[in-house]
PDB file of C-alpha atoms in Angstrom:
ATOM      1  CA  MET A   1      31.287  -7.760  44.043  1.00 37.00           C
ATOM      2  CA  SER A   2      28.787 -10.610  45.948  1.00 40.00           C
ATOM      3  CA  LYS A   3      25.792 -10.872  45.104  1.00 45.00           C
ATOM      4  CA  SER A   4      22.653 -11.790  46.845  1.00 46.00           C
ATOM      5  CA  LEU A   5      21.870 -15.376  47.802  1.00 49.00           C
ATOM      6  CA  ILE A   6      18.176 -14.442  47.237  1.00 57.00           C
ATOM      7  CA  HIS A   7      17.155 -12.302  44.521  1.00 74.00           C
ATOM      8  CA  PRO A   8      14.789  -9.594  45.720  1.00 83.00           C
ATOM      9  CA  ARG A   9      12.231 -10.599  43.475  1.00 85.00           C
ATOM     10  CA  MET A  10      11.752 -13.846  44.506  1.00 82.00           C
ATOM     11  CA  GLY A  11      12.067 -13.387  47.834  1.00 85.00           C
ATOM     12  CA  ALA A  12       9.130 -10.605  47.672  1.00 88.00           C
ATOM     13  CA  LEU A  13       7.357 -13.718  45.863  1.00 88.00           C
ATOM     14  CA  THR A  14       8.452 -16.385  48.190  1.00 87.00           C
ATOM     15  CA  VAL A  15       7.200 -13.772  51.185  1.00 89.00           C
ATOM     16  CA  MET A  16       3.820 -13.474  49.792  1.00 89.00           C
ATOM     17  CA  LEU A  17       3.330 -17.079  49.753  1.00 89.00           C
ATOM     18  CA  LEU A  18       4.145 -17.889  53.094  1.00 87.00           C
ATOM     19  CA  ILE A  19       2.084 -14.850  54.153  1.00 88.00           C
ATOM     20  CA  ALA A  20      -0.757 -16.390  52.240  1.00 85.00           C
ATOM     21  CA  GLY A  21      -0.471 -19.668  53.886  1.00 82.00           C
ATOM     22  CA  ALA A  22      -0.159 -18.427  57.314  1.00 83.00           C
ATOM     23  CA  TRP A  23      -3.554 -16.619  56.416  1.00 82.00           C
ATOM     24  CA  ARG A  24      -4.924 -19.925  55.567  1.00 79.00           C
ATOM     25  CA  LEU A  25      -4.289 -20.887  59.102  1.00 77.00           C
ATOM     26  CA  PHE A  26      -5.777 -17.701  60.991  1.00 75.00           C
ATOM     27  CA  ILE A  27      -8.632 -18.149  59.203  1.00 72.00           C
ATOM     28  CA  SER A  28      -8.939 -22.023  59.145  1.00 69.00           C
ATOM     29  CA  GLY A  29     -10.929 -24.829  61.906  1.00 59.00           C
ATOM     30  CA  SER A  30     -14.686 -23.965  61.764  1.00 55.00           C
ATOM     31  CA  HIS A  31     -17.005 -25.257  59.248  1.00 56.00           C
ATOM     32  CA  THR A  32     -18.657 -22.160  58.715  1.00 57.00           C
ATOM     33  CA  PRO A  33     -20.593 -20.512  55.763  1.00 59.00           C
ATOM     34  CA  LEU A  34     -17.283 -19.414  54.288  1.00 64.00           C
ATOM     35  CA  HIS A  35     -15.285 -22.388  54.931  1.00 68.00           C
ATOM     36  CA  ASN A  36     -13.015 -23.239  51.863  1.00 70.00           C
ATOM     37  CA  PHE A  37     -12.744 -19.757  51.242  1.00 83.00           C
ATOM     38  CA  THR A  38      -8.872 -19.347  51.698  1.00 87.00           C
ATOM     39  CA  PRO A  39      -6.316 -18.068  49.455  1.00 90.00           C
ATOM     40  CA  VAL A  40      -4.646 -21.233  48.222  1.00 91.00           C
ATOM     41  CA  GLY A  41      -5.875 -21.539  45.140  1.00 94.00           C
ATOM     42  CA  ALA A  42      -4.937 -17.949  44.533  1.00 95.00           C
ATOM     43  CA  MET A  43      -1.284 -18.414  45.826  1.00 93.00           C
ATOM     44  CA  ALA A  44      -1.186 -21.581  43.437  1.00 95.00           C
ATOM     45  CA  ILE A  45      -1.892 -19.380  40.736  1.00 97.00           C
ATOM     46  CA  PHE A  46      -0.188 -16.732  41.742  1.00 95.00           C
ATOM     47  CA  GLY A  47       2.933 -19.146  41.863  1.00 94.00           C
ATOM     48  CA  GLY A  48       2.593 -20.388  38.252  1.00 95.00           C
ATOM     49  CA  CYS A  49       2.036 -17.292  37.208  1.00 95.00           C
ATOM     50  CA  TYR A  50       5.633 -14.722  38.978  1.00 92.00           C
ATOM     51  CA  TYR A  51       8.039 -17.572  39.359  1.00 89.00           C
ATOM     52  CA  ALA A  52       9.969 -18.190  36.211  1.00 87.00           C
ATOM     53  CA  SER A  53      11.360 -21.337  37.308  1.00 88.00           C
ATOM     54  CA  ARG A  54       9.551 -23.903  36.570  1.00 89.00           C
ATOM     55  CA  TRP A  55      10.440 -26.137  39.422  1.00 91.00           C
ATOM     56  CA  LYS A  56      10.353 -22.632  41.867  1.00 89.00           C
ATOM     57  CA  ALA A  57       7.076 -22.191  40.583  1.00 91.00           C
ATOM     58  CA  TYR A  58       5.857 -25.681  41.468  1.00 94.00           C
ATOM     59  CA  LEU A  59       7.794 -26.319  44.520  1.00 93.00           C
ATOM     60  CA  VAL A  60       6.712 -23.889  46.657  1.00 91.00           C
ATOM     61  CA  PRO A  61       3.156 -22.771  46.500  1.00 91.00           C
ATOM     62  CA  LEU A  62       2.690 -26.522  47.202  1.00 93.00           C
ATOM     63  CA  LEU A  63       5.244 -26.913  50.176  1.00 93.00           C
ATOM     64  CA  THR A  64       3.629 -23.304  51.616  1.00 91.00           C
ATOM     65  CA  LEU A  65       0.569 -25.538  51.491  1.00 91.00           C
ATOM     66  CA  TRP A  66       1.999 -29.021  52.843  1.00 93.00           C
ATOM     67  CA  VAL A  67       3.475 -27.359  55.817  1.00 91.00           C
ATOM     68  CA  SER A  68      -0.151 -25.825  56.488  1.00 89.00           C
ATOM     69  CA  ASP A  69      -2.019 -28.666  56.408  1.00 90.00           C
ATOM     70  CA  ILE A  70       0.381 -30.325  58.587  1.00 91.00           C
ATOM     71  CA  PHE A  71      -0.344 -27.742  61.317  1.00 88.00           C
ATOM     72  CA  LEU A  72      -3.369 -27.387  60.918  1.00 86.00           C
ATOM     73  CA  CYS A  73      -3.952 -31.106  60.812  1.00 85.00           C
ATOM     74  CA  TYR A  74      -2.052 -30.808  64.076  1.00 84.00           C
ATOM     75  CA  PHE A  75      -3.971 -28.214  66.175  1.00 84.00           C
ATOM     76  CA  ILE A  76      -7.273 -28.034  64.778  1.00 81.00           C
ATOM     77  CA  TYR A  77      -8.149 -31.549  63.081  1.00 79.00           C
ATOM     78  CA  TYR A  78      -6.708 -34.578  64.214  1.00 80.00           C
ATOM     79  CA  HIS A  79      -4.336 -33.033  67.444  1.00 83.00           C
ATOM     80  CA  LYS A  80      -0.900 -35.421  66.228  1.00 88.00           C
ATOM     81  CA  LEU A  81       1.247 -34.925  63.651  1.00 90.00           C
ATOM     82  CA  VAL A  82       0.012 -35.806  60.232  1.00 89.00           C
ATOM     83  CA  PHE A  83       1.740 -35.702  56.640  1.00 90.00           C
ATOM     84  CA  PHE A  84      -0.334 -37.793  54.239  1.00 85.00           C
ATOM     85  CA  TYR A  85      -4.223 -37.175  54.947  1.00 85.00           C
ATOM     86  CA  GLU A  86      -6.362 -39.350  52.968  1.00 84.00           C
ATOM     87  CA  GLY A  87      -7.142 -37.531  49.731  1.00 86.00           C
ATOM     88  CA  PHE A  88      -3.753 -36.318  49.871  1.00 91.00           C
ATOM     89  CA  LEU A  89      -3.025 -37.075  46.577  1.00 94.00           C
ATOM     90  CA  TRP A  90      -6.103 -35.678  44.776  1.00 95.00           C
ATOM     91  CA  THR A  91      -5.962 -32.363  46.668  1.00 94.00           C
ATOM     92  CA  TYR A  92      -1.985 -31.936  45.970  1.00 95.00           C
ATOM     93  CA  ALA A  93      -2.735 -33.182  41.975  1.00 96.00           C
ATOM     94  CA  SER A  94      -5.998 -30.443  41.785  1.00 96.00           C
ATOM     95  CA  PHE A  95      -3.089 -27.810  43.302  1.00 96.00           C
ATOM     96  CA  ALA A  96      -0.544 -28.554  41.093  1.00 96.00           C
ATOM     97  CA  LEU A  97      -2.917 -28.570  38.182  1.00 97.00           C
ATOM     98  CA  MET A  98      -3.571 -24.330  39.470  1.00 97.00           C
ATOM     99  CA  VAL A  99       0.274 -23.621  39.710  1.00 97.00           C
ATOM    100  CA  PHE A 100      -0.160 -24.621  35.717  1.00 97.00           C
ATOM    101  CA  ILE A 101      -3.091 -22.607  34.717  1.00 97.00           C
ATOM    102  CA  GLY A 102      -1.502 -19.800  36.117  1.00 97.00           C
ATOM    103  CA  SER A 103       1.750 -20.369  34.320  1.00 95.00           C
ATOM    104  CA  PHE A 104      -0.267 -19.415  31.264  1.00 95.00           C
ATOM    105  CA  ILE A 105      -0.773 -16.148  32.887  1.00 95.00           C
ATOM    106  CA  ARG A 106       1.013 -13.964  30.011  1.00 91.00           C
ATOM    107  CA  LYS A 107      -0.817 -10.199  30.875  1.00 94.00           C
ATOM    108  CA  VAL A 108      -1.616  -9.692  34.638  1.00 95.00           C
ATOM    109  CA  ASN A 109      -5.096  -7.925  33.916  1.00 96.00           C
ATOM    110  CA  VAL A 110      -9.171  -8.519  35.439  1.00 96.00           C
ATOM    111  CA  LYS A 111     -10.022 -10.942  32.345  1.00 97.00           C
ATOM    112  CA  ASN A 112      -6.953 -13.532  32.804  1.00 97.00           C
ATOM    113  CA  ILE A 113      -6.752 -12.694  36.929  1.00 96.00           C
ATOM    114  CA  LEU A 114     -10.891 -14.025  36.533  1.00 97.00           C
ATOM    115  CA  LEU A 115     -10.148 -16.632  34.217  1.00 97.00           C
ATOM    116  CA  ALA A 116      -7.313 -18.482  35.976  1.00 98.00           C
ATOM    117  CA  GLY A 117      -9.384 -17.975  39.588  1.00 97.00           C
ATOM    118  CA  VAL A 118     -12.556 -20.110  37.350  1.00 98.00           C
ATOM    119  CA  GLY A 119     -10.466 -22.137  36.419  1.00 97.00           C
ATOM    120  CA  ALA A 120      -8.652 -23.294  39.265  1.00 97.00           C
ATOM    121  CA  ALA A 121     -11.604 -23.453  40.831  1.00 97.00           C
ATOM    122  CA  LEU A 122     -13.227 -26.163  38.699  1.00 97.00           C
ATOM    123  CA  ALA A 123      -9.947 -28.400  38.309  1.00 96.00           C
ATOM    124  CA  HIS A 124     -10.249 -27.983  42.307  1.00 96.00           C
ATOM    125  CA  TRP A 125     -13.931 -29.302  42.183  1.00 96.00           C
ATOM    126  CA  ILE A 126     -13.843 -31.882  40.166  1.00 97.00           C
ATOM    127  CA  ILE A 127     -10.393 -33.399  40.581  1.00 97.00           C
ATOM    128  CA  THR A 128     -10.692 -33.489  44.654  1.00 96.00           C
ATOM    129  CA  ASP A 129     -14.212 -34.312  44.552  1.00 96.00           C
ATOM    130  CA  PHE A 130     -13.881 -37.492  41.974  1.00 97.00           C
ATOM    131  CA  GLY A 131     -11.320 -39.079  44.683  1.00 95.00           C
ATOM    132  CA  VAL A 132     -13.608 -38.037  48.097  1.00 95.00           C
ATOM    133  CA  TRP A 133     -16.140 -40.193  45.679  1.00 96.00           C
ATOM    134  CA  ALA A 134     -13.915 -42.856  44.884  1.00 95.00           C
ATOM    135  CA  PHE A 135     -12.450 -43.269  48.001  1.00 93.00           C
ATOM    136  CA  GLY A 136     -14.684 -41.103  50.490  1.00 91.00           C
ATOM    137  CA  LEU A 137     -17.757 -41.355  51.896  1.00 91.00           C
ATOM    138  CA  ASP A 138     -20.583 -39.620  51.642  1.00 94.00           C
ATOM    139  CA  PHE A 139     -20.957 -37.142  54.896  1.00 89.00           C
ATOM    140  CA  THR A 140     -24.818 -36.920  55.069  1.00 91.00           C
ATOM    141  CA  THR A 141     -25.441 -40.693  55.158  1.00 92.00           C
ATOM    142  CA  GLY A 142     -21.777 -42.168  56.569  1.00 92.00           C
ATOM    143  CA  LYS A 143     -21.859 -44.486  53.806  1.00 93.00           C
ATOM    144  CA  PRO A 144     -19.625 -44.721  50.497  1.00 95.00           C
ATOM    145  CA  PHE A 145     -20.980 -43.398  47.481  1.00 96.00           C
ATOM    146  CA  THR A 146     -22.571 -45.333  45.131  1.00 95.00           C
ATOM    147  CA  LYS A 147     -19.997 -46.098  42.437  1.00 95.00           C
ATOM    148  CA  ASP A 148     -22.403 -45.278  39.847  1.00 96.00           C
ATOM    149  CA  ILE A 149     -23.261 -42.358  37.764  1.00 96.00           C
ATOM    150  CA  GLN A 150     -25.992 -41.076  40.210  1.00 96.00           C
ATOM    151  CA  GLY A 151     -23.333 -41.001  43.140  1.00 96.00           C
ATOM    152  CA  LEU A 152     -20.553 -39.373  41.685  1.00 97.00           C
ATOM    153  CA  LEU A 153     -23.292 -36.499  40.443  1.00 97.00           C
ATOM    154  CA  LYS A 154     -24.481 -36.665  44.617  1.00 97.00           C
ATOM    155  CA  CYS A 155     -21.075 -36.075  45.300  1.00 97.00           C
ATOM    156  CA  TYR A 156     -20.532 -33.250  43.092  1.00 97.00           C
ATOM    157  CA  THR A 157     -23.479 -31.816  43.918  1.00 97.00           C
ATOM    158  CA  LEU A 158     -22.862 -31.961  47.784  1.00 96.00           C
ATOM    159  CA  ALA A 159     -19.581 -30.527  46.761  1.00 95.00           C
ATOM    160  CA  LEU A 160     -21.130 -26.817  45.036  1.00 96.00           C
ATOM    161  CA  PRO A 161     -20.644 -24.905  48.171  1.00 92.00           C
ATOM    162  CA  TYR A 162     -16.839 -25.481  48.895  1.00 91.00           C
ATOM    163  CA  LEU A 163     -16.693 -24.742  44.817  1.00 95.00           C
ATOM    164  CA  LYS A 164     -18.323 -21.714  45.530  1.00 94.00           C
ATOM    165  CA  ASN A 165     -16.019 -20.442  48.462  1.00 92.00           C
ATOM    166  CA  MET A 166     -12.836 -21.456  46.570  1.00 93.00           C
ATOM    167  CA  LEU A 167     -14.147 -19.548  43.718  1.00 96.00           C
ATOM    168  CA  MET A 168     -14.586 -16.507  46.223  1.00 95.00           C
ATOM    169  CA  GLY A 169     -11.479 -16.999  47.705  1.00 94.00           C
ATOM    170  CA  ASN A 170      -9.497 -17.513  44.122  1.00 96.00           C
ATOM    171  CA  LEU A 171     -10.980 -14.373  43.330  1.00 96.00           C
ATOM    172  CA  ALA A 172     -10.726 -12.377  46.484  1.00 95.00           C
ATOM    173  CA  PHE A 173      -7.411 -13.375  47.066  1.00 94.00           C
ATOM    174  CA  GLY A 174      -6.327 -13.302  43.551  1.00 96.00           C
ATOM    175  CA  ALA A 175      -6.949  -9.773  43.496  1.00 96.00           C
ATOM    176  CA  ILE A 176      -5.087  -8.548  46.615  1.00 95.00           C
ATOM    177  CA  MET A 177      -2.085 -10.750  45.873  1.00 94.00           C
ATOM    178  CA  PHE A 178      -1.755  -9.853  42.239  1.00 96.00           C
ATOM    179  CA  GLY A 179      -3.207  -6.231  43.116  1.00 95.00           C
ATOM    180  CA  ALA A 180      -0.624  -5.798  45.734  1.00 93.00           C
ATOM    181  CA  PHE A 181       2.743  -7.435  43.654  1.00 93.00           C
ATOM    182  CA  GLU A 182       2.182  -5.606  40.257  1.00 94.00           C
ATOM    183  CA  TRP A 183       2.098  -2.511  42.602  1.00 94.00           C
ATOM    184  CA  ALA A 184       4.955  -3.376  44.082  1.00 92.00           C
ATOM    185  CA  GLN A 185       6.880  -3.859  40.652  1.00 91.00           C
ATOM    186  CA  ARG A 186       6.304  -0.723  39.761  1.00 90.00           C
ATOM    187  CA  LYS A 187       7.390   1.109  42.891  1.00 89.00           C
ATOM    188  CA  TYR A 188      10.810  -0.935  42.856  1.00 86.00           C
ATOM    189  CA  PRO A 189      11.596  -2.109  39.806  1.00 84.00           C
ATOM    190  CA  GLY A 190      14.404  -4.295  40.949  1.00 81.00           C
ATOM    191  CA  LEU A 191      11.195  -7.105  41.566  1.00 84.00           C
ATOM    192  CA  GLN A 192      10.744  -6.764  38.183  1.00 81.00           C
ATOM    193  CA  LEU A 193      11.837  -9.854  36.364  1.00 74.00           C
ATOM    194  CA  ASN A 194      15.577  -9.376  34.737  1.00 65.00           C
ATOM    195  CA  PRO A 195      15.373 -12.314  31.592  1.00 49.00           C
ATOM    196  CA  GLN A 196      18.604 -12.313  31.956  1.00 50.00           C
ATOM    197  CA  ILE A 197      18.872 -13.759  35.190  1.00 48.00           C
ATOM    198  CA  ASN A 198      16.251 -16.340  35.972  1.00 49.00           C
ATOM    199  CA  ALA A 199      16.137 -15.887  39.659  1.00 53.00           C
ATOM    200  CA  ALA A 200      12.756 -16.297  40.474  1.00 61.00           C
TER     201      ALA A 200
END
């Protein structure tokens, strides 16, 4: 008897991550009070939690993020193909850490999702804005940040609204994604992880 090339669980997880990536494209593109309120953090935590295979847990969310970044750069920000933008390494290091945080979720409940969402938002803020301080510009002056503790603190302070929106996005979209998949697993037992088959 032939086996399906894609296990239903892996297919469902991947489709959910692709939908999250598409939703990011839909709501991005303008600097509004909700700028940075996106599902990308929840997407990374979700992948880290549910994929049994570690390489898939990192590859699928980060690849989804990368493809959505390419679309955003082409259609919204630069209007040309940009594969690796300034600050790319800092951003993707923070999202890899979010996947790692998600991998520690052993039981899906409100407390664990809340802790993961907060931890992921803080990781993103600390890592990416350290990169901005080290290599980027202060948008209030158009000049590089001073390379001292005052410059670093100013960079982190300016980024607090983005931290708040990232946290809101992690919690809101995390509740949707984790809630939907937990419900789907109960409704369709074929989506549950089979320890004998490392399909997802």
